[in-house]
């Protein structure tokens, strides 16, 4: 507000208003302008030095850069997820199949975190969609990686177990190839050589000389080594994992093992003979899985290649001489 100036006039004894001249007015205005400029500059300096706030433009720039980085991270997460999916598929379709293990169900692999308020904090922010999406991807990746590590732990354990299991699975012929004679009779229905009726032959006959070494076909424990009706002198080995093998018509009382003895694959257990219901020297060999007789032809995989297998199949067809 403009000030008014008065001066006392002793002649009239009154106060008379004084009007400033142009120069005085100019000086006043100048003074005010200077004060204003100094104050303004000072405030600006104080702000600039002590507060130093970035401009809106700067912030917008940074924001868009951060967003761009987020987009890139999000895409990289997608790629990481693809790599993980590839590993998961190998896990289910290769490792687990090889080790005879169930694949991990999609439910377990993709199980969510549950609860809908997990991302509430993020939803309050600008660009919340991108933030939530990226965070969800990281969460999912973390969870699935954890599941994958657990799966591999399990596979390592299974693999160790499968090596033991393999040692206890019948996998070779009970007679060396060089000792095999021309014929062997296979598993299945055939005419009984003694009673001349169609019966089921539960094992495989290996034609060989008397006193041919007979070998355990897998690691195990001798369940029995004794005379058995029809089978003659017979060794039964329990291999565990549900497997048993039986070796019959052995040489009279010439067992090389006794009940309860541990044996390993390839260890000699007896000599071939002609004891029991038999029409000539041979070994009758059975493979029993969980109480059921199976075709021994499927259990020579460690010493037969494809050709040997074909040969063995031909020999084991019903054409071969049957000894029972
Ligand atoms: Zn037989």
CSV table of C-alpha atoms in Angstrom, one decimal, residues 1-5 20-40:
chain,number,residue,atom,x,y,z
A,1,UNK,CA,0.0,0.0,0.0
A,2,UNK,CA,1.3,3.4,-0.9
A,3,UNK,CA,2.3,5.6,2.0
A,4,UNK,CA,1.2,9.2,2.3
A,5,UNK,CA,3.6,11.8,3.6
A,20,UNK,CA,6.8,12.9,-3.9
A,21,UNK,CA,8.3,14.0,-7.2
A,22,UNK,CA,9.1,11.7,-10.0
A,23,UNK,CA,12.7,11.1,-8.9
A,24,UNK,CA,11.6,10.1,-5.5
A,25,UNK,CA,9.0,7.8,-6.9
A,26,UNK,CA,11.5,6.1,-9.2
A,27,UNK,CA,13.9,5.6,-6.3
A,28,UNK,CA,11.2,4.0,-4.2
A,29,UNK,CA,10.2,1.7,-7.0
A,30,UNK,CA,13.8,0.8,-7.6
A,31,UNK,CA,14.4,0.0,-4.0
A,32,UNK,CA,11.3,-2.3,-3.9
A,33,UNK,CA,12.4,-4.0,-7.1
A,34,UNK,CA,15.9,-4.5,-5.8
A,35,UNK,CA,14.5,-6.0,-2.5
A,36,UNK,CA,12.2,-8.2,-4.5
A,37,UNK,CA,15.1,-9.4,-6.7
A,38,UNK,CA,17.4,-10.0,-3.8
A,39,UNK,CA,14.8,-11.9,-1.9
A,40,UNK,CA,13.8,-13.9,-5.0
